[in-house]
Short mmCIF file of C-alpha atoms in Angstrom, two decimals:
data_model
loop_
_atom_site.label_atom_id
_atom_site.label_comp_id
_atom_site.label_asym_id
_atom_site.label_seq_id
_atom_site.Cartn_x
_atom_site.Cartn_y
_atom_site.Cartn_z
CA UNK A 1019 -15.29 0.75 -4.79
CA UNK A 1020 -12.91 -1.08 -2.44
CA UNK A 1021 -11.24 2.04 -1.06
CA UNK A 1022 -10.41 2.34 2.62
CA UNK A 1023 -11.62 5.76 3.78
CA UNK A 1024 -10.06 7.32 6.88
CA UNK A 1025 -11.33 10.21 9.01
CA UNK A 1026 -9.47 13.52 8.94
CA UNK A 1027 -7.88 13.84 12.38
CA UNK A 1028 -6.24 17.26 12.16
CA UNK A 1029 -7.21 20.49 10.43
CA UNK A 1030 -5.94 24.05 10.61
CA UNK A 1031 -7.61 25.87 13.47
CA UNK A 1032 -8.53 28.87 11.33
CA UNK A 1033 -9.37 27.38 7.93
CA UNK A 1034 -10.50 23.85 8.94
CA UNK A 1035 -8.53 22.50 5.96
CA UNK A 1036 -6.69 19.16 6.50
CA UNK A 1037 -3.02 19.22 7.51
CA UNK A 1038 -0.90 17.29 5.00
CA UNK A 1039 1.58 15.50 7.24
CA UNK A 1040 -1.19 14.12 9.44
CA UNK A 1041 -2.86 12.63 6.36
CA UNK A 1042 0.40 10.79 5.73
CA UNK A 1043 0.67 9.66 9.36
CA UNK A 1044 -2.86 8.22 9.20
CA UNK A 1045 -1.98 6.39 5.98
CA UNK A 1046 1.20 4.97 7.55
CA UNK A 1047 -0.87 3.44 10.35
CA UNK A 1048 -3.61 2.15 8.07
CA UNK A 1049 -1.51 0.41 5.42
CA UNK A 1050 1.96 -1.11 5.17
CA UNK A 1051 3.34 0.01 1.82
CA UNK A 1052 6.61 0.93 0.14
CA UNK A 1053 5.29 4.23 -1.19
CA UNK A 1054 2.66 6.66 0.09
CA UNK A 1055 1.21 9.41 -2.04
CA UNK A 1056 -0.74 12.61 -1.73
CA UNK A 1057 -2.55 13.86 -4.82
CA UNK A 1058 -5.13 16.57 -5.31
CA UNK A 1059 -8.58 15.12 -5.91
CA UNK A 1060 -8.82 16.45 -9.47
CA UNK A 1061 -5.73 14.57 -10.69
CA UNK A 1062 -5.99 11.43 -12.86
CA UNK A 1063 -3.05 9.07 -13.38
CA UNK A 1064 -2.40 6.31 -15.90
CA UNK A 1065 -0.56 3.01 -15.52
CA UNK A 1066 2.60 4.93 -16.44
CA UNK A 1067 2.84 5.82 -12.76
CA UNK A 1068 2.99 2.15 -11.74
CA UNK A 1069 5.66 1.43 -14.36
CA UNK A 1070 7.71 4.38 -13.12
CA UNK A 1071 7.43 3.27 -9.50
CA UNK A 1072 8.51 -0.26 -10.45
CA UNK A 1073 11.62 1.16 -12.12
CA UNK A 1074 12.48 3.26 -9.07
CA UNK A 1075 11.97 0.25 -6.79
CA UNK A 1076 14.65 -1.63 -8.72
CA UNK A 1077 17.13 1.24 -8.44
CA UNK A 1078 19.58 2.04 -5.66
CA UNK A 1079 17.61 5.22 -4.95
CA UNK A 1080 14.80 3.14 -3.48
CA UNK A 1081 16.94 2.65 -0.36
CA UNK A 1082 17.01 6.39 0.37
CA UNK A 1083 14.99 7.31 3.45
CA UNK A 1084 14.29 10.83 2.17
CA UNK A 1085 13.23 9.83 -1.36
CA UNK A 1086 10.69 12.26 -2.83
CA UNK A 1087 8.93 11.77 -6.17
CA UNK A 1088 7.32 14.78 -7.85
CA UNK A 1089 6.05 15.75 -11.28
CA UNK A 1090 4.36 18.46 -13.30
CA UNK A 1091 0.67 18.20 -14.04
CA UNK A 1092 -0.94 18.47 -17.47
CA UNK A 1093 -3.97 20.77 -17.51
CA UNK A 1094 -6.86 19.36 -19.57
CA UNK A 1095 -10.14 21.22 -19.71
CA UNK A 1096 -13.49 19.45 -19.36
CA UNK A 1097 -12.33 15.82 -19.32
CA UNK A 1098 -15.32 13.68 -20.33
CA UNK A 1099 -16.40 10.34 -18.89
CA UNK A 1100 -15.51 8.77 -22.21
CA UNK A 1101 -12.00 10.21 -22.09
CA UNK A 1102 -11.48 9.12 -18.49
CA UNK A 1103 -12.71 5.55 -19.00
CA UNK A 1104 -9.23 4.07 -19.49
CA UNK A 1105 -5.53 4.95 -19.73
CA UNK A 1106 -5.44 5.05 -23.52
CA UNK A 1107 -8.30 7.53 -23.97
CA UNK A 1108 -6.99 9.68 -21.11
CA UNK A 1109 -3.55 9.89 -22.71
CA UNK A 1110 -5.15 10.77 -26.03
CA UNK A 1111 -7.05 13.67 -24.44
CA UNK A 1112 -3.93 14.94 -22.66
CA UNK A 1113 -1.68 14.78 -25.71
CA UNK A 1114 -4.22 16.38 -28.02
CA UNK A 1115 -5.51 19.28 -25.93
CA UNK A 1116 -3.56 19.24 -22.69
CA UNK A 1117 -1.06 21.86 -21.57
CA UNK A 1118 1.92 20.98 -19.40
CA UNK A 1119 1.91 23.27 -16.39
CA UNK A 1120 4.94 25.27 -15.26
CA UNK A 1121 7.62 23.50 -13.18
CA UNK A 1122 5.75 24.81 -10.14
CA UNK A 1123 2.61 22.86 -11.08
CA UNK A 1124 3.15 20.01 -8.61
CA UNK A 1125 -0.10 18.43 -7.48
CA UNK A 1126 1.23 15.17 -6.07
CA UNK A 1127 3.96 13.98 -3.72
CA UNK A 1128 5.16 10.39 -3.27
CA UNK A 1129 7.31 9.40 -0.29
CA UNK A 1130 8.33 6.43 1.86
CA UNK A 1131 7.33 5.94 5.47
CA UNK A 1132 10.88 6.92 6.43
CA UNK A 1133 10.54 10.40 4.89
CA UNK A 1134 11.36 13.15 7.46
CA UNK A 1135 7.97 14.73 8.06
CA UNK A 1136 8.44 15.43 11.77
CA UNK A 1137 9.87 18.93 11.30
CA UNK A 1138 7.42 19.90 8.59
CA UNK A 1139 5.06 22.69 9.72
CA UNK A 1140 1.29 22.13 9.69
CA UNK A 1141 0.82 23.03 6.02
CA UNK A 1142 -2.68 22.52 4.65
CA UNK A 1143 -3.61 20.87 1.38
CA UNK A 1144 -5.01 22.60 -1.68
CA UNK A 1145 -3.45 25.98 -0.93
CA UNK A 1146 -0.41 27.69 -2.52
CA UNK A 1147 3.19 27.17 -1.36
CA UNK A 1148 2.73 23.71 0.15
CA UNK A 1149 4.37 21.89 -2.76
CA UNK A 1150 7.02 24.56 -3.41
CA UNK A 1151 8.13 24.51 0.23
CA UNK A 1152 8.34 20.72 0.45
CA UNK A 1153 10.34 20.53 -2.79
CA UNK A 1154 12.81 23.31 -1.93
CA UNK A 1155 13.28 21.74 1.50
CA UNK A 1156 14.04 18.40 -0.15
CA UNK A 1157 16.46 19.74 -2.79
CA UNK A 1158 18.33 21.67 -0.09
CA UNK A 1159 18.90 18.45 1.83
CA UNK A 1160 22.38 16.89 1.56
CA UNK A 1161 22.80 14.79 -0.49
CA UNK A 1162 19.10 14.85 -1.42
CA UNK A 1163 17.06 12.36 -3.41
CA UNK A 1164 14.30 14.07 -5.37
CA UNK A 1165 13.13 12.51 -8.64
CA UNK A 1166 11.13 14.39 -11.26
CA UNK A 1167 8.91 11.77 -12.92
CA UNK A 1168 7.10 14.14 -15.30
CA UNK A 1169 8.45 12.56 -18.50
CA UNK A 1170 7.29 9.04 -17.63
CA UNK A 1171 4.14 9.56 -15.58
CA UNK A 1172 1.18 11.52 -16.87
CA UNK A 1173 -0.77 13.48 -14.23
CA UNK A 1174 -3.94 14.93 -15.74
CA UNK A 1175 -5.39 17.94 -13.97
CA UNK A 1176 -9.12 18.07 -14.71
CA UNK A 1177 -9.83 21.76 -15.30
CA UNK A 1178 -13.50 22.65 -14.88
CA UNK A 1179 -13.44 26.39 -14.17
CA UNK A 1180 -12.94 28.94 -16.97
CA UNK A 1181 -9.80 30.91 -17.69
CA UNK A 1182 -6.90 31.33 -15.27
CA UNK A 1183 -9.15 30.43 -12.34
CA UNK A 1184 -9.36 26.87 -13.62
CA UNK A 1185 -5.60 26.25 -13.55
CA UNK A 1186 -4.91 28.18 -10.35
CA UNK A 1187 -7.89 27.28 -8.22
CA UNK A 1188 -5.95 27.17 -4.94
CA UNK A 1189 -5.42 30.93 -5.18
CA UNK A 1190 -9.15 31.64 -5.30
CA UNK A 1191 -9.84 30.68 -1.67
CA UNK A 1192 -10.17 33.25 1.08
CA UNK A 1193 -7.43 31.45 3.03
CA UNK A 1194 -5.06 31.29 0.05
CA UNK A 1195 -2.23 32.85 2.09
CA UNK A 1196 -2.46 30.41 5.00
CA UNK A 1197 0.66 28.41 4.13
CA UNK A 1198 2.54 31.54 3.07
CA UNK A 1199 1.87 33.22 6.42
CA UNK A 1200 2.79 30.05 8.31
CA UNK A 1201 6.17 29.87 6.54
CA UNK A 1202 6.98 33.59 6.46
CA UNK A 1203 9.35 33.52 9.42
CA UNK A 1204 11.47 30.84 7.72
CA UNK A 1205 12.13 33.11 4.72
CA UNK A 1206 12.06 30.22 2.23
CA UNK A 1207 13.62 30.51 -1.22
CA UNK A 1208 10.56 29.41 -3.22
CA UNK A 1209 12.42 29.78 -6.51
CA UNK A 1210 14.03 26.39 -5.83
CA UNK A 1211 10.69 24.70 -5.21
CA UNK A 1212 10.12 23.48 -8.76
CA UNK A 1213 10.55 20.19 -10.62
CA UNK A 1214 13.62 21.40 -12.54
CA UNK A 1215 15.56 21.50 -9.28
CA UNK A 1216 15.17 17.77 -8.62
CA UNK A 1217 18.54 16.00 -8.53
CA UNK A 1218 17.19 13.13 -10.66
CA UNK A 1219 14.59 12.62 -13.37
CA UNK A 1220 13.04 9.71 -15.22
CA UNK A 1221 13.06 9.36 -18.98
CA UNK A 1222 12.15 6.89 -21.71
CA UNK A 1223 15.07 5.13 -23.33
CA UNK A 1224 15.61 2.36 -25.86
CA UNK A 1225 17.18 -0.83 -24.49
CA UNK A 1226 17.52 -3.96 -26.64
CA UNK A 1227 15.02 -2.49 -29.12
CA UNK A 1228 12.48 -2.04 -26.33
CA UNK A 1229 11.35 1.24 -24.78
CA UNK A 1230 12.01 1.28 -21.07
CA UNK A 1231 12.21 3.79 -18.22
CA UNK A 1232 15.55 5.03 -16.91
CA UNK A 1233 16.57 7.26 -14.02
CA UNK A 1234 19.09 9.96 -14.88
CA UNK A 1235 21.14 12.27 -12.71
CA UNK A 1236 20.77 15.96 -13.58
CA UNK A 1237 24.30 16.91 -14.50
CA UNK A 1238 23.46 20.45 -15.55
CA UNK A 1239 20.92 22.84 -14.10
CA UNK A 1240 18.45 23.81 -16.83
CA UNK A 1241 16.84 26.45 -14.64
CA UNK A 1242 18.93 29.23 -13.07
CA UNK A 1243 16.33 29.53 -10.32
CA UNK A 1244 17.69 26.23 -8.97
CA UNK A 1245 20.99 27.85 -8.06
CA UNK A 1246 21.20 28.23 -4.27
CA UNK A 1247 21.26 31.67 -2.73
CA UNK A 1248 24.12 32.62 -0.38
CA UNK A 1249 21.90 31.81 2.61
CA UNK A 1250 21.20 28.34 1.23
CA UNK A 1251 24.92 27.69 0.68
CA UNK A 1252 25.66 28.64 4.28
CA UNK A 1253 22.94 26.25 5.51
CA UNK A 1254 24.37 23.40 3.41
CA UNK A 1255 27.91 24.16 4.62
CA UNK A 1256 26.66 24.03 8.19
CA UNK A 1257 25.11 20.60 7.60
CA UNK A 1258 28.28 19.25 5.99
CA UNK A 1259 30.33 20.39 8.96
CA UNK A 1260 27.93 18.60 11.29
#
């Protein structure tokens, strides 16, 4: 299929599940690119993602070393081969019987090679809290450049298991608490680890009678969970003071 496949070089000693940041490091060495992405294997994208990335590349935010792109997934049960054959039929399936997941439903992360991964703990993929921690860590950064691309980039989650298990599969594994236990000593404020807390978002807008993609700054918090706790404010103040 033309894909370059790399070996997994690092896994968690207990669970044998791949460590996320090492997957990124391997990708950095293998390919020279502007953006690098992690996505769960059951996620399907459309060409909307490429259009969104092109818009971001043309913006001043593309120069930010700690740029992080995130988005909510749309849960679609039993996606057929016919529906997945092209972008149009996939969109049709998502819009007709898909369900947009909560702001915590983040199954992909897009970064640049300059993104600060070095101090990220050895979080493993496909288990709870990995996305929430990375997002809250990014939105706490000063000034912070996190963009929620949900509105302009469809991410279809192919749900194959019945009921709640199908949309929360990561919580069904025996090692579901691995990331949680690894992060416990840091006492993270997971409430801020959702897409609503991103400082920026993309949206469709009309320009010269043509629909285009724009990047907007979030002027008002639409989710009270995004408000920093006292401990977070103290951390930010410490950073500002150097």
